[in-house]
PDB file of C-alpha atoms in Angstrom:
ATOM      1  CA  ALA A 140     -13.439  -3.984  -0.795  1.00  0.00           C
ATOM      2  CA  GLN A 141     -11.561  -1.326   1.045  1.00  0.00           C
ATOM      3  CA  SER A 142      -7.875  -1.041   0.269  1.00  0.00           C
ATOM      4  CA  VAL A 143      -5.011   1.378   0.067  1.00  0.00           C
ATOM      5  CA  THR A 144      -2.206   1.084  -2.455  1.00  0.00           C
ATOM      6  CA  GLN A 145       1.142   2.752  -2.179  1.00  0.00           C
ATOM      7  CA  PRO A 146       2.880   1.835  -5.436  1.00  0.00           C
ATOM      8  CA  ASP A 147       6.356   2.933  -4.383  1.00  0.00           C
ATOM      9  CA  ILE A 148       7.985   0.662  -1.836  1.00  0.00           C
ATOM     10  CA  HIS A 149      11.118   2.758  -1.596  1.00  0.00           C
ATOM     11  CA  ILE A 150      12.039   6.248  -2.782  1.00  0.00           C
ATOM     12  CA  THR A 151      15.394   8.019  -2.625  1.00  0.00           C
ATOM     13  CA  VAL A 152      15.643  11.763  -2.993  1.00  0.00           C
ATOM     14  CA  SER A 153      18.368  14.333  -2.518  1.00  0.00           C
ATOM     15  CA  GLU A 154      18.092  16.786   0.312  1.00  0.00           C
ATOM     16  CA  GLY A 155      16.376  19.923  -0.939  1.00  0.00           C
ATOM     17  CA  ALA A 156      14.602  18.138  -3.753  1.00  0.00           C
ATOM     18  CA  SER A 157      10.845  17.909  -4.006  1.00  0.00           C
ATOM     19  CA  LEU A 158       8.963  14.810  -2.973  1.00  0.00           C
ATOM     20  CA  GLU A 159       5.729  13.135  -3.965  1.00  0.00           C
ATOM     21  CA  LEU A 160       4.512   9.898  -2.411  1.00  0.00           C
ATOM     22  CA  ARG A 161       1.629   8.221  -4.143  1.00  0.00           C
ATOM     23  CA  CYS A 162      -1.468   6.778  -2.542  1.00  0.00           C
ATOM     24  CA  ASN A 163      -4.545   5.278  -4.195  1.00  0.00           C
ATOM     25  CA  TYR A 164      -7.528   3.986  -2.310  1.00  0.00           C
ATOM     26  CA  SER A 165     -10.623   1.944  -2.828  1.00  0.00           C
ATOM     27  CA  TYR A 166     -13.411   2.650  -0.403  1.00  0.00           C
ATOM     28  CA  GLY A 167     -17.148   2.181  -0.568  1.00  0.00           C
ATOM     29  CA  ALA A 168     -18.178   5.083   1.615  1.00  0.00           C
ATOM     30  CA  THR A 169     -17.038   8.662   1.954  1.00  0.00           C
ATOM     31  CA  PRO A 170     -13.457   8.265   3.100  1.00  0.00           C
ATOM     32  CA  TYR A 171     -11.379   9.943   5.686  1.00  0.00           C
ATOM     33  CA  LEU A 172      -7.815   9.977   4.366  1.00  0.00           C
ATOM     34  CA  PHE A 173      -4.648  10.175   6.374  1.00  0.00           C
ATOM     35  CA  TRP A 174      -0.904  10.171   6.059  1.00  0.00           C
ATOM     36  CA  TYR A 175       1.204   8.859   8.910  1.00  0.00           C
ATOM     37  CA  VAL A 176       4.966   8.860   9.327  1.00  0.00           C
ATOM     38  CA  GLN A 177       6.956   6.277  11.250  1.00  0.00           C
ATOM     39  CA  SER A 178      10.530   6.976  12.217  1.00  0.00           C
ATOM     40  CA  PRO A 179      12.719   4.053  13.293  1.00  0.00           C
ATOM     41  CA  GLY A 180      11.697   2.800  16.720  1.00  0.00           C
ATOM     42  CA  GLN A 181       8.836   5.251  16.887  1.00  0.00           C
ATOM     43  CA  GLY A 182       5.095   4.998  16.684  1.00  0.00           C
ATOM     44  CA  LEU A 183       2.924   6.363  13.937  1.00  0.00           C
ATOM     45  CA  GLN A 184       2.621  10.130  13.856  1.00  0.00           C
ATOM     46  CA  LEU A 185      -0.191  11.836  11.998  1.00  0.00           C
ATOM     47  CA  LEU A 186       1.074  14.177   9.265  1.00  0.00           C
ATOM     48  CA  LEU A 187      -2.263  15.334   7.903  1.00  0.00           C
ATOM     49  CA  LYS A 188      -5.823  14.281   7.243  1.00  0.00           C
ATOM     50  CA  TYR A 189      -8.618  15.002   4.811  1.00  0.00           C
ATOM     51  CA  PHE A 190     -12.296  14.838   5.713  1.00  0.00           C
ATOM     52  CA  SER A 191     -14.028  17.269   3.398  1.00  0.00           C
ATOM     53  CA  GLY A 192     -13.759  20.742   1.899  1.00  0.00           C
ATOM     54  CA  ASP A 193     -10.577  22.038   0.343  1.00  0.00           C
ATOM     55  CA  THR A 194      -8.923  19.148  -1.438  1.00  0.00           C
ATOM     56  CA  LEU A 195      -5.435  20.449  -0.723  1.00  0.00           C
ATOM     57  CA  VAL A 196      -4.608  19.932   2.933  1.00  0.00           C
ATOM     58  CA  GLN A 197      -1.642  21.185   4.843  1.00  0.00           C
ATOM     59  CA  GLY A 198       0.051  19.136   7.506  1.00  0.00           C
ATOM     60  CA  ILE A 199       2.943  19.279   9.882  1.00  0.00           C
ATOM     61  CA  LYS A 200       6.610  19.467   8.899  1.00  0.00           C
ATOM     62  CA  GLY A 201       5.811  21.260   5.643  1.00  0.00           C
ATOM     63  CA  PHE A 202       3.877  18.378   4.078  1.00  0.00           C
ATOM     64  CA  GLU A 203       0.727  18.730   2.037  1.00  0.00           C
ATOM     65  CA  ALA A 204      -1.563  16.304   0.269  1.00  0.00           C
ATOM     66  CA  GLU A 205      -4.146  16.637  -2.447  1.00  0.00           C
ATOM     67  CA  PHE A 206      -7.337  14.601  -2.610  1.00  0.00           C
ATOM     68  CA  LYS A 207      -8.428  13.783  -6.149  1.00  0.00           C
ATOM     69  CA  ARG A 208     -11.717  11.949  -6.098  1.00  0.00           C
ATOM     70  CA  SER A 209     -11.675  11.223  -9.829  1.00  0.00           C
ATOM     71  CA  GLN A 210      -8.354   9.428  -9.467  1.00  0.00           C
ATOM     72  CA  SER A 211      -9.040   7.957  -6.008  1.00  0.00           C
ATOM     73  CA  SER A 212      -5.722   9.390  -4.967  1.00  0.00           C
ATOM     74  CA  PHE A 213      -4.313  11.222  -1.993  1.00  0.00           C
ATOM     75  CA  ASN A 214      -0.678  11.954  -2.814  1.00  0.00           C
ATOM     76  CA  LEU A 215       1.684  13.441  -0.270  1.00  0.00           C
ATOM     77  CA  ARG A 216       4.055  16.205  -1.295  1.00  0.00           C
ATOM     78  CA  LYS A 217       6.800  18.318   0.105  1.00  0.00           C
ATOM     79  CA  PRO A 218       8.588  21.021  -1.909  1.00  0.00           C
ATOM     80  CA  SER A 219      11.982  20.623  -0.245  1.00  0.00           C
ATOM     81  CA  VAL A 220      12.979  17.492   1.640  1.00  0.00           C
ATOM     82  CA  HIS A 221      15.148  17.595   4.753  1.00  0.00           C
ATOM     83  CA  TRP A 222      17.412  14.777   5.914  1.00  0.00           C
ATOM     84  CA  SER A 223      15.179  14.346   8.972  1.00  0.00           C
ATOM     85  CA  ASP A 224      12.284  13.384   6.699  1.00  0.00           C
ATOM     86  CA  ALA A 225      13.829   9.955   6.139  1.00  0.00           C
ATOM     87  CA  ALA A 226      11.220   7.546   7.486  1.00  0.00           C
ATOM     88  CA  GLU A 227       8.423   5.190   6.512  1.00  0.00           C
ATOM     89  CA  TYR A 228       5.247   6.851   5.275  1.00  0.00           C
ATOM     90  CA  PHE A 229       1.839   5.252   5.446  1.00  0.00           C
ATOM     91  CA  CYS A 230      -1.348   6.298   3.747  1.00  0.00           C
ATOM     92  CA  ALA A 231      -4.568   5.225   5.468  1.00  0.00           C
ATOM     93  CA  VAL A 232      -8.282   5.424   4.836  1.00  0.00           C
ATOM     94  CA  GLY A 233     -11.029   5.258   7.432  1.00  0.00           C
ATOM     95  CA  ALA A 234     -14.784   5.490   7.714  1.00  0.00           C
ATOM     96  CA  LEU A 235     -16.994   8.175   9.125  1.00  0.00           C
ATOM     97  CA  LEU A 236     -18.314   5.821  11.774  1.00  0.00           C
ATOM     98  CA  THR A 237     -16.635   5.833  15.108  1.00  0.00           C
ATOM     99  CA  GLY A 238     -14.673   2.847  16.237  1.00  0.00           C
ATOM    100  CA  ASN A 239     -14.168   1.596  12.721  1.00  0.00           C
ATOM    101  CA  GLN A 240     -10.828   0.470  11.508  1.00  0.00           C
ATOM    102  CA  PHE A 241      -8.309   2.213   9.380  1.00  0.00           C
ATOM    103  CA  TYR A 242      -6.922   0.526   6.311  1.00  0.00           C
ATOM    104  CA  PHE A 243      -3.246   1.163   5.838  1.00  0.00           C
ATOM    105  CA  GLY A 244      -1.108   0.963   2.756  1.00  0.00           C
ATOM    106  CA  THR A 245       2.077  -1.070   2.779  1.00  0.00           C
ATOM    107  CA  GLY A 246       4.162   2.025   3.255  1.00  0.00           C
ATOM    108  CA  THR A 247       6.830   3.892   1.329  1.00  0.00           C
ATOM    109  CA  SER A 248      10.316   4.038   2.745  1.00  0.00           C
ATOM    110  CA  LEU A 249      12.003   7.378   2.108  1.00  0.00           C
ATOM    111  CA  THR A 250      15.765   7.734   1.999  1.00  0.00           C
ATOM    112  CA  VAL A 251      17.266  11.213   1.833  1.00  0.00           C
ATOM    113  CA  ILE A 252      20.791  11.579   0.498  1.00  0.00           C
ATOM    114  CA  PRO A 253      22.944  14.620   1.169  1.00  0.00           C
TER     115      PRO A 253
ATOM    116  CA  GLU B 282       1.209  16.831  23.269  1.00  0.00           C
ATOM    117  CA  PRO B 283      -0.410  13.911  25.122  1.00  0.00           C
ATOM    118  CA  GLU B 284       0.800  10.485  24.165  1.00  0.00           C
ATOM    119  CA  VAL B 285      -0.158   6.837  24.257  1.00  0.00           C
ATOM    120  CA  THR B 286       2.249   4.749  26.299  1.00  0.00           C
ATOM    121  CA  GLN B 287       3.006   1.106  25.601  1.00  0.00           C
ATOM    122  CA  THR B 288       4.939  -1.355  27.701  1.00  0.00           C
ATOM    123  CA  PRO B 289       7.128  -3.229  27.298  1.00  0.00           C
ATOM    124  CA  SER B 290       8.917  -1.906  24.232  1.00  0.00           C
ATOM    125  CA  HIS B 291      10.226  -5.390  23.491  1.00  0.00           C
ATOM    126  CA  GLN B 292       8.834  -8.753  24.531  1.00  0.00           C
ATOM    127  CA  VAL B 293      10.400 -12.115  23.809  1.00  0.00           C
ATOM    128  CA  THR B 294       8.405 -15.243  24.508  1.00  0.00           C
ATOM    129  CA  GLN B 295       8.357 -18.938  23.775  1.00  0.00           C
ATOM    130  CA  MET B 296       5.800 -20.348  21.394  1.00  0.00           C
ATOM    131  CA  GLY B 297       2.689 -21.432  23.270  1.00  0.00           C
ATOM    132  CA  GLN B 298       3.157 -18.956  26.100  1.00  0.00           C
ATOM    133  CA  GLU B 299       0.691 -16.270  27.001  1.00  0.00           C
ATOM    134  CA  VAL B 300       1.658 -12.630  26.632  1.00  0.00           C
ATOM    135  CA  ILE B 301      -0.020  -9.449  27.725  1.00  0.00           C
ATOM    136  CA  LEU B 302       0.785  -6.204  25.989  1.00  0.00           C
ATOM    137  CA  ARG B 303      -0.049  -3.106  27.916  1.00  0.00           C
ATOM    138  CA  CYS B 304      -1.163   0.318  26.818  1.00  0.00           C
ATOM    139  CA  VAL B 305      -2.100   3.494  28.596  1.00  0.00           C
ATOM    140  CA  PRO B 306      -4.285   5.515  26.241  1.00  0.00           C
ATOM    141  CA  ILE B 307      -4.677   9.261  26.475  1.00  0.00           C
ATOM    142  CA  SER B 308      -6.739   9.941  29.552  1.00  0.00           C
ATOM    143  CA  ASN B 309      -9.876  11.510  28.071  1.00  0.00           C
ATOM    144  CA  HIS B 310     -10.080   9.252  25.050  1.00  0.00           C
ATOM    145  CA  LEU B 311     -12.969   6.859  24.611  1.00  0.00           C
ATOM    146  CA  TYR B 312     -11.977   4.657  21.673  1.00  0.00           C
ATOM    147  CA  PHE B 313      -9.110   2.217  21.801  1.00  0.00           C
ATOM    148  CA  TYR B 314      -7.459   0.151  19.136  1.00  0.00           C
ATOM    149  CA  TRP B 315      -4.802  -2.455  18.567  1.00  0.00           C
ATOM    150  CA  TYR B 316      -2.930  -2.716  15.297  1.00  0.00           C
ATOM    151  CA  ARG B 317       0.016  -4.853  14.337  1.00  0.00           C
ATOM    152  CA  GLN B 318       2.765  -4.661  11.777  1.00  0.00           C
ATOM    153  CA  ILE B 319       4.639  -7.759  10.720  1.00  0.00           C
ATOM    154  CA  LEU B 320       8.141  -6.883   9.572  1.00  0.00           C
ATOM    155  CA  GLY B 321       8.081  -5.551   6.031  1.00  0.00           C
ATOM    156  CA  GLN B 322       4.296  -5.607   5.789  1.00  0.00           C
ATOM    157  CA  LYS B 323       1.489  -3.125   6.215  1.00  0.00           C
ATOM    158  CA  VAL B 324      -0.043  -2.027   9.470  1.00  0.00           C
ATOM    159  CA  GLU B 325      -3.072  -4.254  10.101  1.00  0.00           C
ATOM    160  CA  PHE B 326      -6.112  -3.577  12.192  1.00  0.00           C
ATOM    161  CA  LEU B 327      -6.816  -6.037  14.993  1.00  0.00           C
ATOM    162  CA  VAL B 328      -9.593  -4.656  17.151  1.00  0.00           C
ATOM    163  CA  SER B 329     -11.402  -1.538  18.309  1.00  0.00           C
ATOM    164  CA  PHE B 330     -12.929  -1.100  21.741  1.00  0.00           C
ATOM    165  CA  TYR B 331     -15.493   1.351  23.039  1.00  0.00           C
ATOM    166  CA  ASN B 332     -17.679   1.516  26.107  1.00  0.00           C
ATOM    167  CA  ASN B 333     -16.097  -1.602  27.557  1.00  0.00           C
ATOM    168  CA  GLU B 334     -16.773  -3.800  24.603  1.00  0.00           C
ATOM    169  CA  ILE B 335     -15.309  -4.693  21.246  1.00  0.00           C
ATOM    170  CA  SER B 336     -16.830  -2.605  18.473  1.00  0.00           C
ATOM    171  CA  GLU B 337     -15.036  -4.192  15.563  1.00  0.00           C
ATOM    172  CA  LYS B 338     -12.432  -6.872  15.019  1.00  0.00           C
ATOM    173  CA  SER B 339     -10.576  -8.282  12.058  1.00  0.00           C
ATOM    174  CA  GLU B 340     -10.182 -11.883  11.007  1.00  0.00           C
ATOM    175  CA  ILE B 341      -6.736 -11.819  12.594  1.00  0.00           C
ATOM    176  CA  PHE B 342      -8.325 -11.318  16.005  1.00  0.00           C
ATOM    177  CA  ASP B 343      -9.300 -14.921  16.662  1.00  0.00           C
ATOM    178  CA  ASP B 344     -10.023 -16.737  19.913  1.00  0.00           C
ATOM    179  CA  GLN B 345      -6.378 -16.558  20.913  1.00  0.00           C
ATOM    180  CA  PHE B 346      -6.675 -12.794  21.282  1.00  0.00           C
ATOM    181  CA  SER B 347      -8.539 -10.816  23.885  1.00  0.00           C
ATOM    182  CA  VAL B 348      -8.621  -7.223  25.043  1.00  0.00           C
ATOM    183  CA  GLU B 349      -9.448  -5.755  28.369  1.00  0.00           C
ATOM    184  CA  ARG B 350      -9.696  -2.418  30.084  1.00  0.00           C
ATOM    185  CA  PRO B 351      -9.072  -3.600  33.632  1.00  0.00           C
ATOM    186  CA  ASP B 352      -9.165  -0.141  35.178  1.00  0.00           C
ATOM    187  CA  GLY B 353      -9.652   3.430  34.127  1.00  0.00           C
ATOM    188  CA  SER B 354      -6.268   3.827  32.544  1.00  0.00           C
ATOM    189  CA  ASN B 355      -4.942   0.605  31.033  1.00  0.00           C
ATOM    190  CA  PHE B 356      -5.913  -1.203  27.854  1.00  0.00           C
ATOM    191  CA  THR B 357      -4.381  -4.633  27.346  1.00  0.00           C
ATOM    192  CA  LEU B 358      -4.032  -7.125  24.532  1.00  0.00           C
ATOM    193  CA  LYS B 359      -3.630 -10.755  25.555  1.00  0.00           C
ATOM    194  CA  ILE B 360      -2.448 -13.501  23.276  1.00  0.00           C
ATOM    195  CA  ARG B 361      -3.349 -16.758  24.969  1.00  0.00           C
ATOM    196  CA  SER B 362      -0.980 -19.164  23.226  1.00  0.00           C
ATOM    197  CA  THR B 363       1.519 -17.409  21.017  1.00  0.00           C
ATOM    198  CA  LYS B 364       2.509 -18.699  17.604  1.00  0.00           C
ATOM    199  CA  LEU B 365       5.597 -17.889  15.576  1.00  0.00           C
ATOM    200  CA  GLU B 366       3.485 -15.847  13.193  1.00  0.00           C
ATOM    201  CA  ASP B 367       2.388 -13.574  16.031  1.00  0.00           C
ATOM    202  CA  SER B 368       5.830 -11.988  15.937  1.00  0.00           C
ATOM    203  CA  ALA B 369       5.199  -8.370  15.015  1.00  0.00           C
ATOM    204  CA  MET B 370       5.167  -4.824  16.244  1.00  0.00           C
ATOM    205  CA  TYR B 371       1.926  -4.198  18.077  1.00  0.00           C
ATOM    206  CA  PHE B 372       0.582  -0.660  18.190  1.00  0.00           C
ATOM    207  CA  CYS B 373      -2.012   0.640  20.558  1.00  0.00           C
ATOM    208  CA  ALA B 374      -4.010   3.714  19.574  1.00  0.00           C
ATOM    209  CA  SER B 375      -6.709   5.847  21.072  1.00  0.00           C
ATOM    210  CA  SER B 376      -9.013   8.619  19.948  1.00  0.00           C
ATOM    211  CA  ASP B 377     -11.644  10.847  21.445  1.00  0.00           C
ATOM    212  CA  LEU B 378     -13.995  11.139  18.494  1.00  0.00           C
ATOM    213  CA  GLY B 379     -13.603   7.832  16.732  1.00  0.00           C
ATOM    214  CA  ASN B 380     -11.552   8.103  13.605  1.00  0.00           C
ATOM    215  CA  GLU B 381     -10.999  11.825  13.591  1.00  0.00           C
ATOM    216  CA  LYS B 382      -7.485  11.478  14.914  1.00  0.00           C
ATOM    217  CA  LEU B 383      -5.801   8.378  16.157  1.00  0.00           C
ATOM    218  CA  PHE B 384      -2.897   8.762  18.524  1.00  0.00           C
ATOM    219  CA  PHE B 385      -0.527   5.828  18.291  1.00  0.00           C
ATOM    220  CA  GLY B 386       1.889   4.507  20.861  1.00  0.00           C
ATOM    221  CA  SER B 387       5.465   3.670  19.968  1.00  0.00           C
ATOM    222  CA  GLY B 388       4.673  -0.022  19.846  1.00  0.00           C
ATOM    223  CA  THR B 389       5.692  -3.283  21.476  1.00  0.00           C
ATOM    224  CA  GLN B 390       7.958  -5.504  19.433  1.00  0.00           C
ATOM    225  CA  LEU B 391       6.873  -9.079  20.125  1.00  0.00           C
ATOM    226  CA  SER B 392       9.229 -11.896  19.200  1.00  0.00           C
ATOM    227  CA  VAL B 393       7.928 -15.432  19.485  1.00  0.00           C
ATOM    228  CA  LEU B 394      10.665 -18.071  19.500  1.00  0.00           C
TER     229      LEU B 394
END
């Protein structure tokens, strides 16, 4: 069955520190992998996506993620966190077929302390 | 950047009432979706819509739910008789090439009393 696991419900980091948010997936077909960010009162904004090719993908706002097929993981990283990065982060996996659904993880809430 | 627009931002209704949540997808997009997020839980897929018909739906999307594209710009989600457990944030999304990139709206917070 398709699923996405984000083991960390809540993470607190200091501003300027590095960040890694974990994501593991289970998917029967070749996955498309995504990270979305949700700020309070806002919709879901796409940070980055992986379809194929280079397993290290760069996204907006200085985020990157690395696809590791052997570990079924797609962890999100940022070398230096800014206070404005405080938000909820969702990992998602989708199929190659159009119109198919995404499967979202439960999200990781990021708090940034000064 | 183009955006998906959802109205209203908040909707309060009595249990058993019908509600219609409205979405204006990005104009050249062909695929439309509804997702929901119950407070503290994951974002869940409800339904996808393409070429004026439902392409996929989840087990959540039962007979109480329906979707419609009444004109060339709007995409609506109707809940026929709301239940307390329908209280959630409902997100509309659209894309032009299926799953390649979904654009999400800012959501409608539905509260069923």
